[in-house]
Tab-separated table of C-alpha atoms and ligand atoms in Angstrom:
chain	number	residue	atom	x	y	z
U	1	UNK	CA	68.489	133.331	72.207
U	2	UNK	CA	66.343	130.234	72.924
U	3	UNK	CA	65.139	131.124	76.652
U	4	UNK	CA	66.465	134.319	78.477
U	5	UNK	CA	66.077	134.132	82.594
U	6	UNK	CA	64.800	137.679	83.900
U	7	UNK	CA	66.956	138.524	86.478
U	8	UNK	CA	68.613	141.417	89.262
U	9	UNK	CA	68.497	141.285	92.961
U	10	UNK	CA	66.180	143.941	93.656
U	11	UNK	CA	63.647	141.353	92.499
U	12	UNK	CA	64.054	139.410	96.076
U	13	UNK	CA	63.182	142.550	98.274
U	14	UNK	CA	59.403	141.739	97.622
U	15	UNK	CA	59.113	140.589	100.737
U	16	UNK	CA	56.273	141.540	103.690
U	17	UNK	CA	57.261	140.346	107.259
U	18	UNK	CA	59.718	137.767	108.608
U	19	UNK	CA	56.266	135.066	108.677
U	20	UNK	CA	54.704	135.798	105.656
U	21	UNK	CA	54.703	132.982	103.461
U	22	UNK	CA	55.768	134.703	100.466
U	23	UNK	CA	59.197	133.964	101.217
U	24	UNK	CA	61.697	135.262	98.073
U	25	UNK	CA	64.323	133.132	99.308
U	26	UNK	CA	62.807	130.684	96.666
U	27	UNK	CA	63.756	132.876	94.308
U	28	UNK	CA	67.368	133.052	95.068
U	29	UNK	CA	67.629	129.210	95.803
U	30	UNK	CA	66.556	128.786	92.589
U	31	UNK	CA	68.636	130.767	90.365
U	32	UNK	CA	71.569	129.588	92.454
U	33	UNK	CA	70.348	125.451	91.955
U	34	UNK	CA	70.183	126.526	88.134
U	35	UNK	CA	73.968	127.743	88.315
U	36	UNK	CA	75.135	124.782	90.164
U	37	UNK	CA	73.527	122.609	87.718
U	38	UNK	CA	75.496	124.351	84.795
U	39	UNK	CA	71.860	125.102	82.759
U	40	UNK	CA	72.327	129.168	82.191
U	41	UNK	CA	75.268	130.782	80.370
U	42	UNK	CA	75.874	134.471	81.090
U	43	UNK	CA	73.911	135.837	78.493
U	44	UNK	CA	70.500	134.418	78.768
U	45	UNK	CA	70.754	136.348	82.280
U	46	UNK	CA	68.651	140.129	81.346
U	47	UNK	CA	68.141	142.573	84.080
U	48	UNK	CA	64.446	143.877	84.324
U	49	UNK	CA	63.448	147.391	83.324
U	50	UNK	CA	61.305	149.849	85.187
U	51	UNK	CA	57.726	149.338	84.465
U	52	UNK	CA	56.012	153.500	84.209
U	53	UNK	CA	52.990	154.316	86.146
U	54	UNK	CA	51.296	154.644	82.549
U	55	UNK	CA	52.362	150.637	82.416
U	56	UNK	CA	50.823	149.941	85.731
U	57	UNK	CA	47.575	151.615	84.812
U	58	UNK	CA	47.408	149.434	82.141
U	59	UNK	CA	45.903	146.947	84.202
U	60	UNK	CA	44.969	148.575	87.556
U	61	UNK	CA	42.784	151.762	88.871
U	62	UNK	CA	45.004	155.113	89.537
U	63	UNK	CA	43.258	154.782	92.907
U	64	UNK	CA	45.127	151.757	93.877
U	65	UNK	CA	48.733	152.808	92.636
U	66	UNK	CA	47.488	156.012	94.475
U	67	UNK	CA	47.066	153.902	97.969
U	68	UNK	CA	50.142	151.454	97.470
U	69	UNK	CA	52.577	154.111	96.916
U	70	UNK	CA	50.465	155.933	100.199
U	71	UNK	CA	51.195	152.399	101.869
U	72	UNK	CA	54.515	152.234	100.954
U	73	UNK	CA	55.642	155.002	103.464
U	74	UNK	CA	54.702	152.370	105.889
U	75	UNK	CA	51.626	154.762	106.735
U	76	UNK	CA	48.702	152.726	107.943
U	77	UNK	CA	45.847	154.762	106.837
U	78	UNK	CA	41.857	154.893	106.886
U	79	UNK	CA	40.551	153.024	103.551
U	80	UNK	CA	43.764	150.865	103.058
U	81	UNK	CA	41.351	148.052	103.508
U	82	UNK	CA	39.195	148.792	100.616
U	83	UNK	CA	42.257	148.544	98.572
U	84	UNK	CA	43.200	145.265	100.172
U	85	UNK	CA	46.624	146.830	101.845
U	86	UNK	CA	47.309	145.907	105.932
U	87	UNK	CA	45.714	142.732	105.561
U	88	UNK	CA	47.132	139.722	106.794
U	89	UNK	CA	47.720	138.458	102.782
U	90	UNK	CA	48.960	141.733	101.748
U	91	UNK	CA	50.798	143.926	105.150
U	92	UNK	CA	51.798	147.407	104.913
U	93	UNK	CA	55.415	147.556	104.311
U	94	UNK	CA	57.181	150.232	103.595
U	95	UNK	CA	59.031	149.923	99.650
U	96	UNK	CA	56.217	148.286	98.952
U	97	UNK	CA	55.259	150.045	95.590
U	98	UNK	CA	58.687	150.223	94.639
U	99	UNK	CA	59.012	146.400	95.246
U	100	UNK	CA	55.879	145.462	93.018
U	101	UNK	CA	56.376	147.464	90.125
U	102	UNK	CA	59.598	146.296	89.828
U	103	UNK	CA	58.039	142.385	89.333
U	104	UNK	CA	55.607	143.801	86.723
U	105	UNK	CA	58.962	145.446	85.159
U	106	UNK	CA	60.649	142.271	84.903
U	107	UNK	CA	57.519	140.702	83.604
U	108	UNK	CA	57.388	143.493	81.163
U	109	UNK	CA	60.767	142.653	80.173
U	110	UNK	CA	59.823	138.860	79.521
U	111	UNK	CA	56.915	140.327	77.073
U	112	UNK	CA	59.707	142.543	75.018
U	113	UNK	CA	62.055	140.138	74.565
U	114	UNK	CA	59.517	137.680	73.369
U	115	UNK	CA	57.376	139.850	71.262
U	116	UNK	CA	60.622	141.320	69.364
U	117	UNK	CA	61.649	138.209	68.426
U	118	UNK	CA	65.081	138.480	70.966
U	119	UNK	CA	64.431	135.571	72.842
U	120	UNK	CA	61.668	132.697	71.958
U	121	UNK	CA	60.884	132.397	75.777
U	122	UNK	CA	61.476	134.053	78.916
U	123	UNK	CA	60.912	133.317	82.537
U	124	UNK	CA	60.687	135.895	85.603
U	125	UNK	CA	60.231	133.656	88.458
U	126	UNK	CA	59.705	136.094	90.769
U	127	UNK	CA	56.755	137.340	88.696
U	128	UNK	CA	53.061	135.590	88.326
U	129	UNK	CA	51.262	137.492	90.836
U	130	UNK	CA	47.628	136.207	89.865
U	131	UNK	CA	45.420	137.399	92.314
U	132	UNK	CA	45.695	141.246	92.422
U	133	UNK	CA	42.697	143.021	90.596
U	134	UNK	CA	41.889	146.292	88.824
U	135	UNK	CA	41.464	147.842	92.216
U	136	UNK	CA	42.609	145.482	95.088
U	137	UNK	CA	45.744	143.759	95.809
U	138	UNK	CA	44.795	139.975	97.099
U	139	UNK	CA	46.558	136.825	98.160
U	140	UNK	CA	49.996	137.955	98.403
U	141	UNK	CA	49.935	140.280	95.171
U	142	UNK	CA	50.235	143.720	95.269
U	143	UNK	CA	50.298	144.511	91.512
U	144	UNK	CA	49.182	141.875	88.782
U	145	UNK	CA	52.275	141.443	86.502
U	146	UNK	CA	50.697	138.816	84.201
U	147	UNK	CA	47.626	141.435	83.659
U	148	UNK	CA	49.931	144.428	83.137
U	149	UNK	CA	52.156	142.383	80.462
U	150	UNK	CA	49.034	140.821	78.524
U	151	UNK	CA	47.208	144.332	78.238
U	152	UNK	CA	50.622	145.491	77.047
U	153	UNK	CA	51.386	142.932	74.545
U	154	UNK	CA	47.980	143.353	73.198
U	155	UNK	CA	48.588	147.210	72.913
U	156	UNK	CA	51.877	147.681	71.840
U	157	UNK	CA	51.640	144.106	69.712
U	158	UNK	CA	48.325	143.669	68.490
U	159	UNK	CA	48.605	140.325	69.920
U	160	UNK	CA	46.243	137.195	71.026
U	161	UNK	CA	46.864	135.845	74.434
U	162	UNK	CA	46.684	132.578	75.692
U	163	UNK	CA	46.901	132.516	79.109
U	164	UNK	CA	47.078	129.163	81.034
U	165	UNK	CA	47.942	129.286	84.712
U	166	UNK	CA	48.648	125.956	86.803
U	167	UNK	CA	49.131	127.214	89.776
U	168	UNK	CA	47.121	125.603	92.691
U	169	UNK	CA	44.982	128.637	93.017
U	170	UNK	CA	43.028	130.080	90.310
U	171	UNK	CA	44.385	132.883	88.797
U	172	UNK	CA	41.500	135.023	89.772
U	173	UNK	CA	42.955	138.467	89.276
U	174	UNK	CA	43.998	137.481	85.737
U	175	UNK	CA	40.430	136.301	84.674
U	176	UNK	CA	38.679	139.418	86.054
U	177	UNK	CA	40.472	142.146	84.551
U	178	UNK	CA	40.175	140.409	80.795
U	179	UNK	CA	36.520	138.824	81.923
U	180	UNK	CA	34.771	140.340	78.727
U	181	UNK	CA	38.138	140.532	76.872
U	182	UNK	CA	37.654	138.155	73.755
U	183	UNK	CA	41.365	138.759	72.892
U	184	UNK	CA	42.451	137.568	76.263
U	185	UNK	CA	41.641	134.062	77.173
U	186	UNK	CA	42.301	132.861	80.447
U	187	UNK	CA	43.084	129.050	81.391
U	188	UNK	CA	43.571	128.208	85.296
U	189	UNK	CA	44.118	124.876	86.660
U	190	UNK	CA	43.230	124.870	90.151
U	191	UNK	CA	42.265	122.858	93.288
U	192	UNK	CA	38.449	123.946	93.623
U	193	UNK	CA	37.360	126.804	94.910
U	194	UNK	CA	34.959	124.376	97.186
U	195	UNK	CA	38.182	124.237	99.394
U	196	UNK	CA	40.992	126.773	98.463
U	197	UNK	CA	41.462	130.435	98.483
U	198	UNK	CA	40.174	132.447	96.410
U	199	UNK	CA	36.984	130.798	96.214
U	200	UNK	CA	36.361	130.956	92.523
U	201	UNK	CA	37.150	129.417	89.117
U	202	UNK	CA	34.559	127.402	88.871
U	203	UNK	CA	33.221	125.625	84.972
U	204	UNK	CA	30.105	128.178	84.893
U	205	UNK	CA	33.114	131.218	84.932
U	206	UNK	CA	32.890	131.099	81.032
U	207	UNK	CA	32.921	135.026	80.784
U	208	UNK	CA	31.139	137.748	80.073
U	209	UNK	CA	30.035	140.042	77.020
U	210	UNK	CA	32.596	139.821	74.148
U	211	UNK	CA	34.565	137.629	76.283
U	212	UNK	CA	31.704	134.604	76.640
U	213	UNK	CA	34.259	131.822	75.967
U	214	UNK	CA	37.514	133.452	76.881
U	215	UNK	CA	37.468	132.085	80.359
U	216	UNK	CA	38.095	128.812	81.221
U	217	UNK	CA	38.423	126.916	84.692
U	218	UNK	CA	39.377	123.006	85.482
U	219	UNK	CA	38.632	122.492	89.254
U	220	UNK	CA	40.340	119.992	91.206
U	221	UNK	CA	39.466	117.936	93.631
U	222	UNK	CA	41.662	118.262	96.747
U	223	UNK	CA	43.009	115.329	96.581
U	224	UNK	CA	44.842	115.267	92.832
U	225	UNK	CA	47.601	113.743	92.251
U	226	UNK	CA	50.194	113.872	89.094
U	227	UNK	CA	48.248	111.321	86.826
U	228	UNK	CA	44.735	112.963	86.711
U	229	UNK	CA	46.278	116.545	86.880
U	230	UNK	CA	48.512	115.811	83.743
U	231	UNK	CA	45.471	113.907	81.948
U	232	UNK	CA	43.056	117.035	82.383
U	233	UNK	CA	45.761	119.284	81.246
U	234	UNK	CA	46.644	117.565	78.141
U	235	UNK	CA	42.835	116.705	77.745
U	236	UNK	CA	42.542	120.820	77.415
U	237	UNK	CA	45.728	122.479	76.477
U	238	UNK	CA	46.005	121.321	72.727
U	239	UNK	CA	42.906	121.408	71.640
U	240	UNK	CA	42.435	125.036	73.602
U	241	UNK	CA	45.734	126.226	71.684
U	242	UNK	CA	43.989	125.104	68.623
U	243	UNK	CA	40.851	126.518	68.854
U	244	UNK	CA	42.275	129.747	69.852
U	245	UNK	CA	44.948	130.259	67.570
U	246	UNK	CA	46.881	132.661	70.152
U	247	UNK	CA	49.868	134.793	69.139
U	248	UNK	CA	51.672	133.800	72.337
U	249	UNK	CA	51.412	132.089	75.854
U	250	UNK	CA	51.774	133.709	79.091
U	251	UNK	CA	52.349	130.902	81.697
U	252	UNK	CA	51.624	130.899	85.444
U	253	UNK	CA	53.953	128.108	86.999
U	254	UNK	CA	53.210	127.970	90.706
U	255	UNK	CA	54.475	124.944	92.341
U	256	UNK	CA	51.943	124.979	95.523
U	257	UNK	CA	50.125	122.159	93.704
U	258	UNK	CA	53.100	119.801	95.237
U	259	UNK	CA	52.214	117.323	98.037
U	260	UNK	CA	55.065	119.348	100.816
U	261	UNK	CA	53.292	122.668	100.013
U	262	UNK	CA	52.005	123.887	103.010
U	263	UNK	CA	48.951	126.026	101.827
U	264	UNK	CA	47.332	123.648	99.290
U	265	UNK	CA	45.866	120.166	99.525
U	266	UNK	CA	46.752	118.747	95.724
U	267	UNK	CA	49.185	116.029	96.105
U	268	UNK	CA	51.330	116.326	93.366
U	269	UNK	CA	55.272	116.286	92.502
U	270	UNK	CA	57.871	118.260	91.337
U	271	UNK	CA	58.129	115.990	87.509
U	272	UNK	CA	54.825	117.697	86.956
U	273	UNK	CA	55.786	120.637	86.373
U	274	UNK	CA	58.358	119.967	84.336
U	275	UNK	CA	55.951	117.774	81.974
U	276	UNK	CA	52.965	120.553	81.759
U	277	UNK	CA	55.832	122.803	80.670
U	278	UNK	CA	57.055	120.912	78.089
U	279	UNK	CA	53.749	120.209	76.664
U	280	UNK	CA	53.027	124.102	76.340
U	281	UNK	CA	56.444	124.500	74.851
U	282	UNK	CA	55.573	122.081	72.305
U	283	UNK	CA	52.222	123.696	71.533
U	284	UNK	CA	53.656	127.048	71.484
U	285	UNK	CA	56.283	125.987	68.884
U	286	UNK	CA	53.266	124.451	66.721
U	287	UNK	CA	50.729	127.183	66.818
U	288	UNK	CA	52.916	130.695	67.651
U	289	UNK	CA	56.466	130.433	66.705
U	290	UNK	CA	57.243	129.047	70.038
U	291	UNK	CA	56.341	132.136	72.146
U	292	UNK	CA	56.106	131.401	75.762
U	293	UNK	CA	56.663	134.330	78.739
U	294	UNK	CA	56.616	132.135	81.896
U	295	UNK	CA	56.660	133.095	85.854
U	296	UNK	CA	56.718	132.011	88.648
U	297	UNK	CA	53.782	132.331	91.212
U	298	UNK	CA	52.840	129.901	94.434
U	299	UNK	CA	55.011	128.026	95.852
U	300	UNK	CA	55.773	127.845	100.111
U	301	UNK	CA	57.772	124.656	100.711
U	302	UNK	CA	60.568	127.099	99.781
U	303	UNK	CA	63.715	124.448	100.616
U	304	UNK	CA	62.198	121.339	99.674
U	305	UNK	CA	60.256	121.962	96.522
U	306	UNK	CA	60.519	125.330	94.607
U	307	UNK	CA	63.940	125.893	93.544
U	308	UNK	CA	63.869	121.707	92.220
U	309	UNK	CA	60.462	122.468	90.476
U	310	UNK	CA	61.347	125.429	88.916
U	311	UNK	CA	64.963	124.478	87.487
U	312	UNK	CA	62.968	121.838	86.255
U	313	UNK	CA	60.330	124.395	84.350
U	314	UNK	CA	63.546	126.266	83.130
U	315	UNK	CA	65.267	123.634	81.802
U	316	UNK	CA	61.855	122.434	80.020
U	317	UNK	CA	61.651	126.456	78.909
U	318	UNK	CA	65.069	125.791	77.209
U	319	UNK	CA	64.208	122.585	75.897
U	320	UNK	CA	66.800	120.424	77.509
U	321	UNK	CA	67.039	117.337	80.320
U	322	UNK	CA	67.782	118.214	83.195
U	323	UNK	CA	70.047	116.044	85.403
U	324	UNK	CA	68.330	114.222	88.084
U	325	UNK	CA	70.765	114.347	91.139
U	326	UNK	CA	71.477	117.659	92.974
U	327	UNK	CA	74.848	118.462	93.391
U	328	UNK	CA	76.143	117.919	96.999
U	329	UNK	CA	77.526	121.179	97.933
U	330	UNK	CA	74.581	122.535	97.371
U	331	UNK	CA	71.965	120.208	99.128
U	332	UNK	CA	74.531	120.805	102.256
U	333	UNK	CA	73.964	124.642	102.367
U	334	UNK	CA	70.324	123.803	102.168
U	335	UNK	CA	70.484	121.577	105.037
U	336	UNK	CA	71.932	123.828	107.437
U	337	UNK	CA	70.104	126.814	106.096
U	338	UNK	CA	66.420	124.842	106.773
U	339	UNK	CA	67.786	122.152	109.744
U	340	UNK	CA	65.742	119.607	107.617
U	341	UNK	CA	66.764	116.671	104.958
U	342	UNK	CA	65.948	117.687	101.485
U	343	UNK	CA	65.183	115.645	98.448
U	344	UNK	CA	68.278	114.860	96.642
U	345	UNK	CA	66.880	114.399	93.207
U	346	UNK	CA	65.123	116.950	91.068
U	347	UNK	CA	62.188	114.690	89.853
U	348	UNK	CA	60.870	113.004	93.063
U	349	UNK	CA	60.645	109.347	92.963
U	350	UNK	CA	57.526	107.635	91.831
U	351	UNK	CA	57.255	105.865	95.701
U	352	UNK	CA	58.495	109.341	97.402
U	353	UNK	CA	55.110	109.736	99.135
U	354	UNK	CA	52.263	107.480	100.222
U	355	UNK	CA	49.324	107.817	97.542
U	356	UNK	CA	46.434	109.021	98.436
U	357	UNK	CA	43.126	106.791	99.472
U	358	UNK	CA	41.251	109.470	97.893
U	359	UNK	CA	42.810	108.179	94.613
U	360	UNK	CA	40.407	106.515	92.441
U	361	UNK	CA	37.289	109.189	93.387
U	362	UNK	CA	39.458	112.091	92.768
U	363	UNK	CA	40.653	111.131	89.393
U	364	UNK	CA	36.607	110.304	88.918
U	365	UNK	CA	36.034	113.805	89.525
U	366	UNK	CA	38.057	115.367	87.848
U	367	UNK	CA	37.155	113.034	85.104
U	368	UNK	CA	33.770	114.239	84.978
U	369	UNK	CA	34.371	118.551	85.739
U	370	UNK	CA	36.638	117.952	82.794
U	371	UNK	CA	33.675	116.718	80.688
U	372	UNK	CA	31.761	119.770	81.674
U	373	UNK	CA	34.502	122.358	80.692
U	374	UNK	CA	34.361	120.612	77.608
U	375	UNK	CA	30.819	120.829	77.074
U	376	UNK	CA	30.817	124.306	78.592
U	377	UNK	CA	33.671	125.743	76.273
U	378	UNK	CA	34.569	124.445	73.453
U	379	UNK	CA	31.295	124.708	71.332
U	380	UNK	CA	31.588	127.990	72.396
U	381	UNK	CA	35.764	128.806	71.096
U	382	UNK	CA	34.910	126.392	68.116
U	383	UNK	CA	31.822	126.211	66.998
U	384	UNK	CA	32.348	122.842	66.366
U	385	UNK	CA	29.038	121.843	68.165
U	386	UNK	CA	27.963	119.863	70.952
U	387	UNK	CA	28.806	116.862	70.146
U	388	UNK	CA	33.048	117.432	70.157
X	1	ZN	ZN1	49.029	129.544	94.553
């Protein structure tokens, strides 16, 4: 199988309160624009497995899986805080243990079917939950799927991770837990910390012991838009990939980079994604027998934006063009679902929104952090020197 889709509908009931922002509605939309477009048979379709508690504490302290499963009576109790849980990023609901794990299962499931050869890629959109740590869930993540799949990969697999992450916020939970982890190394693209939650991923985040090297960060300015995002990226992917030598990718795709998300401030469009994709794809199938396990991650303009951008990353995933215009019937059941307009074309067009005046010194910036990661990083993964 070229790309299987990791799917059941128990992966939609991770869901807080009726306001939360982590909508999985996306996640639904999605699969169902996919179908409508005629780009999944049948069989690429693989229900998730169960991920064990002995899986979960691959990644994360018995203490925490102690206080979720506490939380996910719906008991509000003393210390929850110190675990991150009945916050206003991560509420006490009850199923809420039941809910995560099953993410990290599906993500789990991704990492077999790639690592035994069943599938070259796979994608769990509902997984990519980057910001959950050892010890405390974060920023909408209760358990950290990506972490729980690399450790496992690693253990069961022997293998070399690569993991790059483009989601608008850096994948902080991922590049603590493998921090000193020189087998590990973590890749985040990310409007800077300067302005965006979590506050971190900055160039000096190289890592620590072992791992000095193994963590890399490309800051943003706010203001990016497509060109300057894609020139960084392909200014750092390839050669990264080639320093590295990685036995397979693990891919955060969040979409809140777009212009319509409501929680960023990066100005970018849905073609993006589909480009960065490809270009991993590509890399993957030079340097490690194509293996890619992809998720989702960010992503809150949940009508207008997520279910085009991530068709668009599946189709990439399976190495095929999508078709640009959305089928009617569908864009109708969006409209009266939402009570807005939606864009009727996958790909938005090049004069969709106003550019920004912020142009010319963003890409400047961005320019010159990407210098520094250089400078900062690859001496360090290559030994190549200074001066490459
Ligand atoms: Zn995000």
């Amino acid at each position: 199988m070229q790309t299987a889709f990791v799917w059941d509908d128990a992966l939609a009931s991770y869901r807080f309160t009726a306001t939360h922002p982590m909508n999985p509605r996306r996640l639904q939309l999605t699969l169902e624009l996919i179908r409508r477009l005629g780009l999944i048979e049948a069989d690429q379709v693989v229900a998730p497995r169960r991920a064990s508690d002995d899986e979960l504490l691959l990644a994360h302290a018995p203490e925490l899986v102690d206080a979720v499963r506490r939380a996910s009576a719906g008991e509000v109790f003393p210390g929850a805080a110190r675990f991150g849980l009945g916050t206003d990023d991560v509420p006490i609901v009850e199923g809420m243990h039941d809910a995560a794990a099953h993410i990290v299962g599906a993500t789990l499931t991704a990492a077999e079917l790639v690592m035994s050869g069943r599938a070259k890629r796979a994608f769990n959109i509902s997984g990519g939950l980057h910001h959950a740590r050892r010890a405390e869930s974060a920023g909408f993540c209760v358990y950290n799927d990506l972490a729980v799949a690399i450790r496992w990969m690693q253990k069961q697999h022997g293998a070399r991770v690569l993991y790059i992450d483009y989601d608008a916020h850096h994948g902080d939970g991922v590049q603590w837990i493998f921090y000193d982890d020189p087998d590990a190394l973590t890749l985040s693209f990310h409007e800077s910390g300067a302005f965006l939650f979590p506050g971190t991923g900055f160039v000096e985040e190289t890592g620590a012991g072992d791992g000095v090297g193994y963590s890399v960060n490309m800051p943003l300015d706010a203001h990016t838009e497509d060109d300057s995002f894609e020139a960084v990226f392909r200014a750092l992917v390839p050669d990264i990939v080639k320093a590295y030598e990685p036995d397979v990718i693990v891919l955060q795709c969040g979409c809140d980079a777009h212009v319509l998300d409501p929680l960023t401030h990066l100005r970018c469009t849905t073609g993006l994604f589909e480009r960065m994709t490809r270009l991993v794809c590509d890399v993957a199938d030079e340097h490690c027998e194509g293996r890619v396990v992809a998720t989702g991650g960010g992503g809150y303009a949940i009508y207008k934006v997520v279910p085009r951008a991530w068709t668009l990353v599946w189709a990439a995933l399976n190495g095929i063009d999508a078709p640009d215009v959305i089928p009617d019937d569908y864009l109708r059941m969006l409209r009266l679902e939402c009570g807005e307009l939606v864009p009727s074309t996958l790909r938005d067009a090049p004069d969709a929104f106003l550019p920004s005046d912020r142009r010319a010194a963003a890409t400047e910036t961005n320019t010159r952090t990407l210098g520094s990661v250089r400078r900062a990083v690859l001496p360090l993964l290559t030994g190549w020197g200074l001066g490459f």
